[in-house]
PDB file of C-alpha atoms in Angstrom:
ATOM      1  CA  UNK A   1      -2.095 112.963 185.511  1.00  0.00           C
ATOM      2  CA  UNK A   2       0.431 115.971 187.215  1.00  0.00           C
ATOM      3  CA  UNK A   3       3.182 116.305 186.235  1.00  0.00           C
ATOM      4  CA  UNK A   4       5.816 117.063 188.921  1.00  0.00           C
ATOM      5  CA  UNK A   5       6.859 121.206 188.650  1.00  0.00           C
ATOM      6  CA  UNK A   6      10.852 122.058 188.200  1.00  0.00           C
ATOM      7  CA  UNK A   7      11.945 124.604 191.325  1.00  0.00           C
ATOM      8  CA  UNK A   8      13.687 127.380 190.871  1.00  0.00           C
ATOM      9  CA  UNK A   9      16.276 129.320 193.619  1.00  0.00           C
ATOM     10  CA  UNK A  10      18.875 130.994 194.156  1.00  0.00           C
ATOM     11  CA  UNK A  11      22.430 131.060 195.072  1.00  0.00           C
ATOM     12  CA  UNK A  12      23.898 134.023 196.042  1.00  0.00           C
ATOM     13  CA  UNK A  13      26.954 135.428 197.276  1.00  0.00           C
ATOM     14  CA  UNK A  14      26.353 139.000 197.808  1.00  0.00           C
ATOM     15  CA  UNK A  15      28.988 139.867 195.736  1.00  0.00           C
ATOM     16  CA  UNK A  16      30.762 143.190 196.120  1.00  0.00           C
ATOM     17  CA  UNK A  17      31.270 144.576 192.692  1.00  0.00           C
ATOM     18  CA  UNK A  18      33.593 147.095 191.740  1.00  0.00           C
ATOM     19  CA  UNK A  19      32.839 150.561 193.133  1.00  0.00           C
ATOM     20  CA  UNK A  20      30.616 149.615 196.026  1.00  0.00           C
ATOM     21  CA  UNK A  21      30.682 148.725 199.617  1.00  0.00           C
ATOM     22  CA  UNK A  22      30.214 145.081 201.286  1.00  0.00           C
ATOM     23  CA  UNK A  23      26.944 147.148 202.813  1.00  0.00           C
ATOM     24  CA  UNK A  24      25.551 148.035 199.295  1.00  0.00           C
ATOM     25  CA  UNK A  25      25.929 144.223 198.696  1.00  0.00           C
ATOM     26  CA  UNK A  26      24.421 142.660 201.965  1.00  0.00           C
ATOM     27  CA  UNK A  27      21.116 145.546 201.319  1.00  0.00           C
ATOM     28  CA  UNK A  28      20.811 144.155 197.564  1.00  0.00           C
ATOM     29  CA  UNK A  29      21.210 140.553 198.407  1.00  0.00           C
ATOM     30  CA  UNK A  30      18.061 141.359 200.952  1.00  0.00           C
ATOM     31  CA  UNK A  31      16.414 142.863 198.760  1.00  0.00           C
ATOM     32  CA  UNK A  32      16.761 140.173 195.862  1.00  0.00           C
ATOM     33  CA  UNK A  33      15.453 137.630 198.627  1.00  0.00           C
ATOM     34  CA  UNK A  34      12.434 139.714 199.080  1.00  0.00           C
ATOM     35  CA  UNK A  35      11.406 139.662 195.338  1.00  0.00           C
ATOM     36  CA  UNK A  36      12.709 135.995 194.637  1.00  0.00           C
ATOM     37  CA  UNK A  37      10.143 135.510 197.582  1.00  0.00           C
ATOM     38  CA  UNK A  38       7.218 137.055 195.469  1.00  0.00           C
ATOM     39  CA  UNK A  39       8.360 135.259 192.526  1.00  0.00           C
ATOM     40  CA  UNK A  40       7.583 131.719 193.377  1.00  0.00           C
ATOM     41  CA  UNK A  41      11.359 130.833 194.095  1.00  0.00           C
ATOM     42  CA  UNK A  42      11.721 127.778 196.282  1.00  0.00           C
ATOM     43  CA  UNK A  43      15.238 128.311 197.966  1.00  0.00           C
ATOM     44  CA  UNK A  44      17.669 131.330 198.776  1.00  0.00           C
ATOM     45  CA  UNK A  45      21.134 129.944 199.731  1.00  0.00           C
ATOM     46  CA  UNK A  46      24.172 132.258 200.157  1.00  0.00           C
ATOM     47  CA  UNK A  47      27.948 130.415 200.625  1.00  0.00           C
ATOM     48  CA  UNK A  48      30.671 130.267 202.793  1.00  0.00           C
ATOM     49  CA  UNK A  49      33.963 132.678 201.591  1.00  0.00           C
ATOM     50  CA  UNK A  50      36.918 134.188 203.331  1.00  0.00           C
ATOM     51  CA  UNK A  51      39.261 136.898 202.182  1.00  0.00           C
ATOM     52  CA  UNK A  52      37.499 137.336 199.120  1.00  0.00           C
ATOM     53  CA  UNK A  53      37.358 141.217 198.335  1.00  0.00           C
ATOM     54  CA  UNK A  54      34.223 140.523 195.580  1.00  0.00           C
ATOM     55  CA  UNK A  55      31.824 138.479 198.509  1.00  0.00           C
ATOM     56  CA  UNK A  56      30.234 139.780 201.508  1.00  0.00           C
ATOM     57  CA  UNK A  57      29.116 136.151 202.559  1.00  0.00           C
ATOM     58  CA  UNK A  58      31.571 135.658 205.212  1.00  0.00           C
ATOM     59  CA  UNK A  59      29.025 135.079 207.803  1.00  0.00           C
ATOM     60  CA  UNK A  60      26.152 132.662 206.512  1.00  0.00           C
ATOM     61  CA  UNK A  61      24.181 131.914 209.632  1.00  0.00           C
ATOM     62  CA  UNK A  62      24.230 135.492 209.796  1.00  0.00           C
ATOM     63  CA  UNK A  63      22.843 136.653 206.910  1.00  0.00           C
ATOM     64  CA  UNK A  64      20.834 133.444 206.432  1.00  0.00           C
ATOM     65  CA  UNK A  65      18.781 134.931 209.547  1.00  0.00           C
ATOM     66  CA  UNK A  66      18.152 138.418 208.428  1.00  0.00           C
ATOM     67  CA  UNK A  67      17.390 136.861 205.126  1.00  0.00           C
ATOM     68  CA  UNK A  68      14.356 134.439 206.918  1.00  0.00           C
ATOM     69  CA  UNK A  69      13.794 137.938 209.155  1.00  0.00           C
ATOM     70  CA  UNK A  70      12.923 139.821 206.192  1.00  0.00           C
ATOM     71  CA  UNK A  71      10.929 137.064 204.076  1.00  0.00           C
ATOM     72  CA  UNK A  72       8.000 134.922 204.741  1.00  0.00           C
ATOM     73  CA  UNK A  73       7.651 131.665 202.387  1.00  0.00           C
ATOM     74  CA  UNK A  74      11.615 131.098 201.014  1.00  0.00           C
ATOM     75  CA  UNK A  75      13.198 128.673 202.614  1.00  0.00           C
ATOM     76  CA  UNK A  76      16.624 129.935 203.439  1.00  0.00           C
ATOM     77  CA  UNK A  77      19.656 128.328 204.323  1.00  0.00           C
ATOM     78  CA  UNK A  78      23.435 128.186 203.565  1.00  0.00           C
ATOM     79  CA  UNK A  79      25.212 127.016 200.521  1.00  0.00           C
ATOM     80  CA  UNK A  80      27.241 126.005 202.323  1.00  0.00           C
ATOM     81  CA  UNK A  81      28.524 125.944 205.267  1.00  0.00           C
ATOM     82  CA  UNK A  82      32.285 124.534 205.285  1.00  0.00           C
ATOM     83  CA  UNK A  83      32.491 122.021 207.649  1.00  0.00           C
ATOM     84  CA  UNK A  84      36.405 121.240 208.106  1.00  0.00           C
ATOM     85  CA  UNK A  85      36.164 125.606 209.186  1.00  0.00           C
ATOM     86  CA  UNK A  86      34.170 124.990 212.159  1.00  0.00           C
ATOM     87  CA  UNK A  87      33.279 122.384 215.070  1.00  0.00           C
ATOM     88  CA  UNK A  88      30.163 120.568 213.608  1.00  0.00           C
ATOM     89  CA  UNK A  89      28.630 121.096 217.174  1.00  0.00           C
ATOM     90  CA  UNK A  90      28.927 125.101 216.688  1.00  0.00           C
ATOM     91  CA  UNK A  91      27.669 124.368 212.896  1.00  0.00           C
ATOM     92  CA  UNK A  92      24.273 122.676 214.967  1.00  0.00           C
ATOM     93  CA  UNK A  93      23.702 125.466 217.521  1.00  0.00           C
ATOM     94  CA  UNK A  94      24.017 128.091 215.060  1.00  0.00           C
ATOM     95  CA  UNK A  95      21.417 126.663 212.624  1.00  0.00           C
ATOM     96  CA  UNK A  96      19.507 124.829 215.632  1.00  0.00           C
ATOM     97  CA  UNK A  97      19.215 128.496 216.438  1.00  0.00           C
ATOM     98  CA  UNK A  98      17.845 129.381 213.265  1.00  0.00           C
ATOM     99  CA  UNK A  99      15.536 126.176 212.993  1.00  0.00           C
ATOM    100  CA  UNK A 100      14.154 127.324 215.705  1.00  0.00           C
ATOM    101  CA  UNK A 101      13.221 130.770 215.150  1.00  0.00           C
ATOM    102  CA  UNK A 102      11.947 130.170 211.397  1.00  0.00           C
ATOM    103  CA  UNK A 103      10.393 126.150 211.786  1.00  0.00           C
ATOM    104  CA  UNK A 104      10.631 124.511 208.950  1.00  0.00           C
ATOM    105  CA  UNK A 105      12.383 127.447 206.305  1.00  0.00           C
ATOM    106  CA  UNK A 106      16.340 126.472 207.227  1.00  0.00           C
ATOM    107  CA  UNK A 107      18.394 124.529 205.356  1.00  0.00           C
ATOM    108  CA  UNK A 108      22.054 123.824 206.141  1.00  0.00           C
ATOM    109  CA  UNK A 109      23.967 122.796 203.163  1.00  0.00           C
ATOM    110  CA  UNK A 110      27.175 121.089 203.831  1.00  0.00           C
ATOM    111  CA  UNK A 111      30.356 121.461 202.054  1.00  0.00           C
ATOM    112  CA  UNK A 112      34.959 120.829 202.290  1.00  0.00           C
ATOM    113  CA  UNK A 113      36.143 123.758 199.991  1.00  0.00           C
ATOM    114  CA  UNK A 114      38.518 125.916 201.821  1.00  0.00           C
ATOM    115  CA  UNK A 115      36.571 128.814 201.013  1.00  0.00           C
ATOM    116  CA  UNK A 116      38.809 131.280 200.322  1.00  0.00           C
ATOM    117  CA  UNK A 117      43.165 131.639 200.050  1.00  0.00           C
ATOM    118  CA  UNK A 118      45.154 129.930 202.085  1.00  0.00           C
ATOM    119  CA  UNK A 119      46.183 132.800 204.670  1.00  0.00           C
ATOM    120  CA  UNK A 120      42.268 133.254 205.260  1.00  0.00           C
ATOM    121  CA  UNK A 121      41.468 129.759 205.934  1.00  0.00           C
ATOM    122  CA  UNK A 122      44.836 129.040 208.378  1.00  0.00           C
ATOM    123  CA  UNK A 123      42.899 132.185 210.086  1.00  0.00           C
ATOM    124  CA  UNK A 124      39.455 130.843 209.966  1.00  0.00           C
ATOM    125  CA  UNK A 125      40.653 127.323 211.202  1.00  0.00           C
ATOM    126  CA  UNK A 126      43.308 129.002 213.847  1.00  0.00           C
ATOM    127  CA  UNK A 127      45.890 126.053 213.876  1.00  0.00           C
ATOM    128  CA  UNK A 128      43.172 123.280 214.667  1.00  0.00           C
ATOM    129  CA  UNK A 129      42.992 120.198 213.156  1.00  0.00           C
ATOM    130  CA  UNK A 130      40.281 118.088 211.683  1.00  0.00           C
ATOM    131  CA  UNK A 131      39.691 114.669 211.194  1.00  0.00           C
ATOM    132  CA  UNK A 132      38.235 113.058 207.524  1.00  0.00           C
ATOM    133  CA  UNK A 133      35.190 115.258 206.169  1.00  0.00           C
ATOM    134  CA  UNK A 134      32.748 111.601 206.195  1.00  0.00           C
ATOM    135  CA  UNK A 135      33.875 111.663 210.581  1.00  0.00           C
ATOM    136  CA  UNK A 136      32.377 115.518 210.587  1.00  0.00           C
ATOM    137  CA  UNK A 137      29.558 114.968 208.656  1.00  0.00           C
ATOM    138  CA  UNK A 138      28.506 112.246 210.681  1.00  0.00           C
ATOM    139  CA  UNK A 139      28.975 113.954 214.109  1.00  0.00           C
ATOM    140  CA  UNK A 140      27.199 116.972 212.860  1.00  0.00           C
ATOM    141  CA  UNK A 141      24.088 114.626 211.815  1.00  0.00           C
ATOM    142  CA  UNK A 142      24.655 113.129 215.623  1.00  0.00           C
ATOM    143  CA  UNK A 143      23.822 116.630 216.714  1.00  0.00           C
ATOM    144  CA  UNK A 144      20.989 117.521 214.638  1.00  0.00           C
ATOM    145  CA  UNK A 145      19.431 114.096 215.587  1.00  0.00           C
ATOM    146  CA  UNK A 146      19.740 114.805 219.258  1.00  0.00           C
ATOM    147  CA  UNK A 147      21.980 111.617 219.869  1.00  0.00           C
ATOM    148  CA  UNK A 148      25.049 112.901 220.537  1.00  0.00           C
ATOM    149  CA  UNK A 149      26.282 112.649 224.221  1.00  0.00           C
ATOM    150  CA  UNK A 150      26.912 116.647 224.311  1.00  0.00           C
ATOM    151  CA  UNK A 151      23.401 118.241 222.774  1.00  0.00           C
ATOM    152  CA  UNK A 152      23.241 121.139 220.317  1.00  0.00           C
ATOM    153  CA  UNK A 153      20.160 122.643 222.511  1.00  0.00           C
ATOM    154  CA  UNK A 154      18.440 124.547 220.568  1.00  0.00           C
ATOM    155  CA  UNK A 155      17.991 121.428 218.163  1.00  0.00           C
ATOM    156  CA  UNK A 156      16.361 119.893 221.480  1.00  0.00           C
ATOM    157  CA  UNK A 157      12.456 119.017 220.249  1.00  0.00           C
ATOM    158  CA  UNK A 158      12.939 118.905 216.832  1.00  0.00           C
ATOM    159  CA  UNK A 159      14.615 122.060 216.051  1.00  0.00           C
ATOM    160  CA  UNK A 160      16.643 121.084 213.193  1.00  0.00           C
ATOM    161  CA  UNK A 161      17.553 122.136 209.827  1.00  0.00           C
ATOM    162  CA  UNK A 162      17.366 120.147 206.242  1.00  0.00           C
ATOM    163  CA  UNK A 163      20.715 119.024 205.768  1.00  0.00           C
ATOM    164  CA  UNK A 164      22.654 118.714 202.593  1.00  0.00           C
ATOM    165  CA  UNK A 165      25.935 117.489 200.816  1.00  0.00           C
ATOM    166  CA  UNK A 166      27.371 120.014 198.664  1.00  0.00           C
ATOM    167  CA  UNK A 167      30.163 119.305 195.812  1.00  0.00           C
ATOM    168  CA  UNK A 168      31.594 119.652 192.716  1.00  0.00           C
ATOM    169  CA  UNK A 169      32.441 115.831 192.240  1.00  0.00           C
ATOM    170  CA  UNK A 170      31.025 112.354 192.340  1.00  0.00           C
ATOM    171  CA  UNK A 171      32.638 111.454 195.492  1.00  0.00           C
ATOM    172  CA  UNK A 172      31.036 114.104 197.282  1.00  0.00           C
ATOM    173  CA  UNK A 173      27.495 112.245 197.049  1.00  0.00           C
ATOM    174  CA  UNK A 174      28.572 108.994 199.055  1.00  0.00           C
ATOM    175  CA  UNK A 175      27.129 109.868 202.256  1.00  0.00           C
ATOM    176  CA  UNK A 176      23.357 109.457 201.926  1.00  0.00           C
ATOM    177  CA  UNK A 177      22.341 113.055 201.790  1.00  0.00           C
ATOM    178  CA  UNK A 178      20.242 115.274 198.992  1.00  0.00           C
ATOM    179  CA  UNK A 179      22.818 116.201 197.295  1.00  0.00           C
ATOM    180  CA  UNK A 180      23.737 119.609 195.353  1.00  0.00           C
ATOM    181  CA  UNK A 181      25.778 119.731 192.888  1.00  0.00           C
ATOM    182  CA  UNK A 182      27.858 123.087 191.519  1.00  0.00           C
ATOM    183  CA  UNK A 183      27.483 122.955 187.602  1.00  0.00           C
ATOM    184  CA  UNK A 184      28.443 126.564 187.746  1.00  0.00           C
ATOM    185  CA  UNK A 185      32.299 125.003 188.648  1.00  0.00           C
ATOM    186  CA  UNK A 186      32.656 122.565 187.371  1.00  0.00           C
ATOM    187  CA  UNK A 187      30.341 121.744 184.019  1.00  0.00           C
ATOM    188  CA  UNK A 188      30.309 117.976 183.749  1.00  0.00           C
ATOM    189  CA  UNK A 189      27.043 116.592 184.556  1.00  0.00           C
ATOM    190  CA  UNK A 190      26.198 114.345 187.667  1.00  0.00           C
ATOM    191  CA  UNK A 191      23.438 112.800 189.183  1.00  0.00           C
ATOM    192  CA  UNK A 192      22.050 115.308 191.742  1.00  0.00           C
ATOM    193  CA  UNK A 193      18.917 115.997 193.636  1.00  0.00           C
ATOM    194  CA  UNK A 194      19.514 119.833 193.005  1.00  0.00           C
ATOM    195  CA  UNK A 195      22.157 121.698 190.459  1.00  0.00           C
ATOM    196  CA  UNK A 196      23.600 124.928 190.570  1.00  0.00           C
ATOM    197  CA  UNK A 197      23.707 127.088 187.252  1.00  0.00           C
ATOM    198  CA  UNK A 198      25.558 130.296 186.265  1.00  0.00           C
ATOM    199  CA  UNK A 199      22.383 132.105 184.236  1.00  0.00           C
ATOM    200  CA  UNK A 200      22.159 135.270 183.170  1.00  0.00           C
ATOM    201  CA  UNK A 201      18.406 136.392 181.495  1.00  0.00           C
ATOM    202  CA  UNK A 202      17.958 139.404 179.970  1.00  0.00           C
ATOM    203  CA  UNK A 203      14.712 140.596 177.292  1.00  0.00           C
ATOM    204  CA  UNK A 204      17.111 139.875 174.165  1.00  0.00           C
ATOM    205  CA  UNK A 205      19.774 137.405 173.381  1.00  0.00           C
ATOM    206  CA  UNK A 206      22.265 141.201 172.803  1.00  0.00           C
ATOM    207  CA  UNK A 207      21.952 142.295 176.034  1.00  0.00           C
ATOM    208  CA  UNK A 208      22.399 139.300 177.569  1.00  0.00           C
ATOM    209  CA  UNK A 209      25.839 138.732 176.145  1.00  0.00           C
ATOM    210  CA  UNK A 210      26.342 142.180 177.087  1.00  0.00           C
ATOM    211  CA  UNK A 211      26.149 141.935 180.312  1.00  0.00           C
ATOM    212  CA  UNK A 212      27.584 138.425 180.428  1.00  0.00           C
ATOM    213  CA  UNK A 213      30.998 140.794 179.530  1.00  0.00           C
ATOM    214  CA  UNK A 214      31.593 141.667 183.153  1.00  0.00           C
ATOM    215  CA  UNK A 215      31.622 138.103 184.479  1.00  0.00           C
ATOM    216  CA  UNK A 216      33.943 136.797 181.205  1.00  0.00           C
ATOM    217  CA  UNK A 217      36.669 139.394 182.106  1.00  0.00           C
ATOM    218  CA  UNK A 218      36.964 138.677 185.869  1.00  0.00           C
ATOM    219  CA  UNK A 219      37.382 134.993 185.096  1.00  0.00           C
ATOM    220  CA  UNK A 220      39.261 135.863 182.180  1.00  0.00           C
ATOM    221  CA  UNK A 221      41.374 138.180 184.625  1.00  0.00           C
ATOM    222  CA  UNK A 222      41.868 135.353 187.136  1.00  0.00           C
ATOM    223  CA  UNK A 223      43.330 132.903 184.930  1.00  0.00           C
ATOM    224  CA  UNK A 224      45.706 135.617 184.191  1.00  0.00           C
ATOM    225  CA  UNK A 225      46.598 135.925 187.718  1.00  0.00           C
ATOM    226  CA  UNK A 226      45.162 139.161 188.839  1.00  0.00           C
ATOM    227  CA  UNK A 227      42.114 138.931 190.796  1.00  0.00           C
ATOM    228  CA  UNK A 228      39.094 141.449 190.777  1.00  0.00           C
ATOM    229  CA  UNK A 229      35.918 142.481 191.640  1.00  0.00           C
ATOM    230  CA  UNK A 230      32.763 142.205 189.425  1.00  0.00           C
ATOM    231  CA  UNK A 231      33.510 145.032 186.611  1.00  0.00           C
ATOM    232  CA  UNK A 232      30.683 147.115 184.703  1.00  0.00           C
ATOM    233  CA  UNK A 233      29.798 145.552 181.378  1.00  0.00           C
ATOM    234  CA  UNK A 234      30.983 148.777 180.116  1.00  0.00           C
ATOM    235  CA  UNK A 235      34.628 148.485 181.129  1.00  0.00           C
ATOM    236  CA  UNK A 236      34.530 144.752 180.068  1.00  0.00           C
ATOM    237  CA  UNK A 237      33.164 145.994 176.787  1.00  0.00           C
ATOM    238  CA  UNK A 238      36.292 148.618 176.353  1.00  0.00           C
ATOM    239  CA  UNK A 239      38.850 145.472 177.255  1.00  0.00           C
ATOM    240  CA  UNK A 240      41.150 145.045 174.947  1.00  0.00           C
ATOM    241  CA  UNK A 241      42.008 141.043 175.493  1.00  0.00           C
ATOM    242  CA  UNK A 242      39.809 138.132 174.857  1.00  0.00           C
ATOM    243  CA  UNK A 243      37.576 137.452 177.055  1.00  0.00           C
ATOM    244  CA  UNK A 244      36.391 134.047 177.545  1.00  0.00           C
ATOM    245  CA  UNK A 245      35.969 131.130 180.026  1.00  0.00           C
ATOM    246  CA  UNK A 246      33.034 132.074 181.951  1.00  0.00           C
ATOM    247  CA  UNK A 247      30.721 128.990 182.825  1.00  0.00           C
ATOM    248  CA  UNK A 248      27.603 130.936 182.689  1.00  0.00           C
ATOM    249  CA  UNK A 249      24.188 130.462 180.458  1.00  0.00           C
ATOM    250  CA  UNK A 250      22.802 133.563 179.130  1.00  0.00           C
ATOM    251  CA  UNK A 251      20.494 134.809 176.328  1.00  0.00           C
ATOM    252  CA  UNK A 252      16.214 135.645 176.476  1.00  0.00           C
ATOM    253  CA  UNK A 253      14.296 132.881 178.457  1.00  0.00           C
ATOM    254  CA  UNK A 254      13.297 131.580 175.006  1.00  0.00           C
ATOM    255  CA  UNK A 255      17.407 130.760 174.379  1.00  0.00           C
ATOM    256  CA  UNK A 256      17.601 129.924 177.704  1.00  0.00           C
ATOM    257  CA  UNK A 257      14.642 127.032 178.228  1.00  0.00           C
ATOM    258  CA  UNK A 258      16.387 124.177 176.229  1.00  0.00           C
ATOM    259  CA  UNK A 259      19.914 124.702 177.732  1.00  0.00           C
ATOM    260  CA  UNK A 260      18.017 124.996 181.051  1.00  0.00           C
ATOM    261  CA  UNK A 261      16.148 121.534 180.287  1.00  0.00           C
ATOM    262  CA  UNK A 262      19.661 119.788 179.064  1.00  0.00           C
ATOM    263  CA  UNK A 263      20.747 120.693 182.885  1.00  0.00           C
ATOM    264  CA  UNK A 264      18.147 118.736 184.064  1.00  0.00           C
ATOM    265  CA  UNK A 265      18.332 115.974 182.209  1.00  0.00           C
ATOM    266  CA  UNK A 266      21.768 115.690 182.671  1.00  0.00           C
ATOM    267  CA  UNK A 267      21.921 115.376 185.933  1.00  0.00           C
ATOM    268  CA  UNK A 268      18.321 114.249 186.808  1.00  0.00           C
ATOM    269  CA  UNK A 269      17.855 116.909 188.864  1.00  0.00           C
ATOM    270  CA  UNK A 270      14.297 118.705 189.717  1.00  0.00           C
ATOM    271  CA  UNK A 271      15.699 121.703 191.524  1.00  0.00           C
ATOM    272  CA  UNK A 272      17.618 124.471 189.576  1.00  0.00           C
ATOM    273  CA  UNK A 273      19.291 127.206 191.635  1.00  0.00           C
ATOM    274  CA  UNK A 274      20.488 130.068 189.772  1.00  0.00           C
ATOM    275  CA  UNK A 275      23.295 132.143 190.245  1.00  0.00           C
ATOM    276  CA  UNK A 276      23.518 135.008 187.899  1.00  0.00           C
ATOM    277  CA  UNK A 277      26.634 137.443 188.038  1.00  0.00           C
ATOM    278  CA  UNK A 278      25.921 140.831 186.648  1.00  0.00           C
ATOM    279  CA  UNK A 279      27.095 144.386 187.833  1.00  0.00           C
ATOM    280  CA  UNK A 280      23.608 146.203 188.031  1.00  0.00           C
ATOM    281  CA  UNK A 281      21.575 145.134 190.686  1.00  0.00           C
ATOM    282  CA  UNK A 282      18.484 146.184 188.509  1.00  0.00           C
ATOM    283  CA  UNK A 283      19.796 144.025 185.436  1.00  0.00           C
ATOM    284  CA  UNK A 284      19.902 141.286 188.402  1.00  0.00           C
ATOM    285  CA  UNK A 285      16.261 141.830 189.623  1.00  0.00           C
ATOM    286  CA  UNK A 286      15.017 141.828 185.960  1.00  0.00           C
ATOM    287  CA  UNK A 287      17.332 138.271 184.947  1.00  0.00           C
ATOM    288  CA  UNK A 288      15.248 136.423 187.909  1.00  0.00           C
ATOM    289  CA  UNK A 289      12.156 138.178 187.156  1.00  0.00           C
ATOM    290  CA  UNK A 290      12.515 136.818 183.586  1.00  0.00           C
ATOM    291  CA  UNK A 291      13.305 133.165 184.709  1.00  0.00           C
ATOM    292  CA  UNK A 292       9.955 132.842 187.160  1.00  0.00           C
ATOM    293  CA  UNK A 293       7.876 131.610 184.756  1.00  0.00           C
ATOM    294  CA  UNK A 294      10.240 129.126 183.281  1.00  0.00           C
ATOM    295  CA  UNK A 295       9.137 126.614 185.791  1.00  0.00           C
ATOM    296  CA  UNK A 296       5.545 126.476 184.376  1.00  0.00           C
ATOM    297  CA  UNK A 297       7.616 125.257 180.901  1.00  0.00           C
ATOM    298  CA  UNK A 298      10.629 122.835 182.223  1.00  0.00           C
ATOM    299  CA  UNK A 299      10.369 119.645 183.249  1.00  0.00           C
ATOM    300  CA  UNK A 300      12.705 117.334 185.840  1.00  0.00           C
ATOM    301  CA  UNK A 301      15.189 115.124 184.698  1.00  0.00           C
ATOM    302  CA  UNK A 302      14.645 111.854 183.821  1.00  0.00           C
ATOM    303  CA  UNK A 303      18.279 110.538 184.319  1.00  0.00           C
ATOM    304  CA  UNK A 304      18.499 108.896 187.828  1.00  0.00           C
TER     305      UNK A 304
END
């Protein structure tokens, strides 16, 4: 008898950390897609921000095409794509586009955050108005199933990406869609077909922590009211405050395996897509490289 196998992929916003450039980020976050390609990873999904000085994921059909440009087996796709910020027939076109160009590797993940402070978003949405998220998400799925009485063209003859509900709540997973859940906001546990985890792996349970320092102080620093970029673990090791509140899992993969498995049995899920925020793009690499084989060893949750 088989025994179904757990996915692994990745979220990732191409963060900008402190000291580099939004270019440094966008070349690393290509490059990490190349190796999480010859790993084994199943997905590589990058979000939807504005205004945010610590992402270079503004533009997500963007980068989601260099991303399928430069790799050959992950699917790729955004995570996601925030539907009250755009006209859901732009939102088809754009990954109709994609569809297109890399059949049957785009995925188009669907969510209602605002995606970044207020003054961004009014500027992103320029004044209009939307109606309820379920009256979007319908006329996008209009779109991508060529019924709607204005086509998306290049979804024309089956061009059309995998579409999914994103959220951070129950409510979000009413509308008949795979649904992805973000464990790495919010850290109850809900039925989902795929959950989002903060990990970070590293070849002893010490360094782990250690680098788990840079990600504890910016949340740590945010609470407190001052936002900043993604710090070194070395300044976050020389700060003087506590620093706490970071939802993130980190340790060796041996520490890691049963906290991994708890996340999929509490939420049923058979999908796990790791985000992991550490300052070195090397320490990075070397967390994902770690998790790979974890799949051969987890197993999906039993819970729905």
């Amino acid at each position: 008898m088989t025994t179904e196998k757990v996915r692994l992929s990745v979220l990732d916003t191409a963060p900008i950390v402190q000291g580099s450039t939004p270019k440094q980020a966008l070349e690393h976050t290509a490059d990490l897609a190349v190796l999480a390609d010859s790993l084994g990873y199943h997905r590589y999904w990058v979000p939807e921000h504005h205004g945010m000085r610590g992402v270079a994921s503004s533009a997500p059909a963007v980068l989601v095409g260099h991303l399928a440009q430069v790799t050959r087996r992950l699917r790729v796709g955004a995570g996601g794509m925030l539907l009250p910020n755009h006209a859901p027939l732009v939102v088809a076109e754009h990954f109709g586009t994609l569809a297109a160009l890399h059949p049957g590797r785009i995925d188009l993940g669907i969510g209602r955050a605002p995606g970044g402070p207020p003054a961004a978003v009014a500027a992103v949405r320029s004044g209009r108005t939307t109606g309820p998220f379920r009256a979007q998400v319908e006329e996008l799925r209009a779109y991508l199933a060529e019924e709607a009485d204005v086509p998306a063209i290049p979804v024309v003859g089956g061009n059309a990406p995998a579409l999914w509900l994103l959220g951070r709540s129950g409510d979000s997973a009413e509308l008949g869609l795979p649904y992805a859940f973000a464990h790495h906001l919010t850290p109850d546990l809900r039925p989902a077909t795929l959950v989002s985890v903060s990990v970070i792996a590293a070849d002893t349970d010490e360094r782990a922590e250690w680098l788990a320092g840079s990600t504890r102080m910016k949340v740590h620093s945010r609470l407190r009211g001052h936002r900043i970029q993604l710090p070194s673990p070395e300044d976050a090791g020389r700060y003087d405050s506590p620093v706490t509140g970071a939802r993130v899992l980190c340790g060796s993969p041996e520490t890691l395996l049963p906290h991994l498995q708890a996340v999929l049995d509490g939420t049923g899920a058979g999908e796990l897509m790791i985000t992991t925020p550490v300052y070195h793009h090397e320490d990075r690499r070397r967390s994902y490289e770690l998790l790979a084989p974890l799949t051969a060893r987890l197993t999906p949750g039993r819970m729905l």
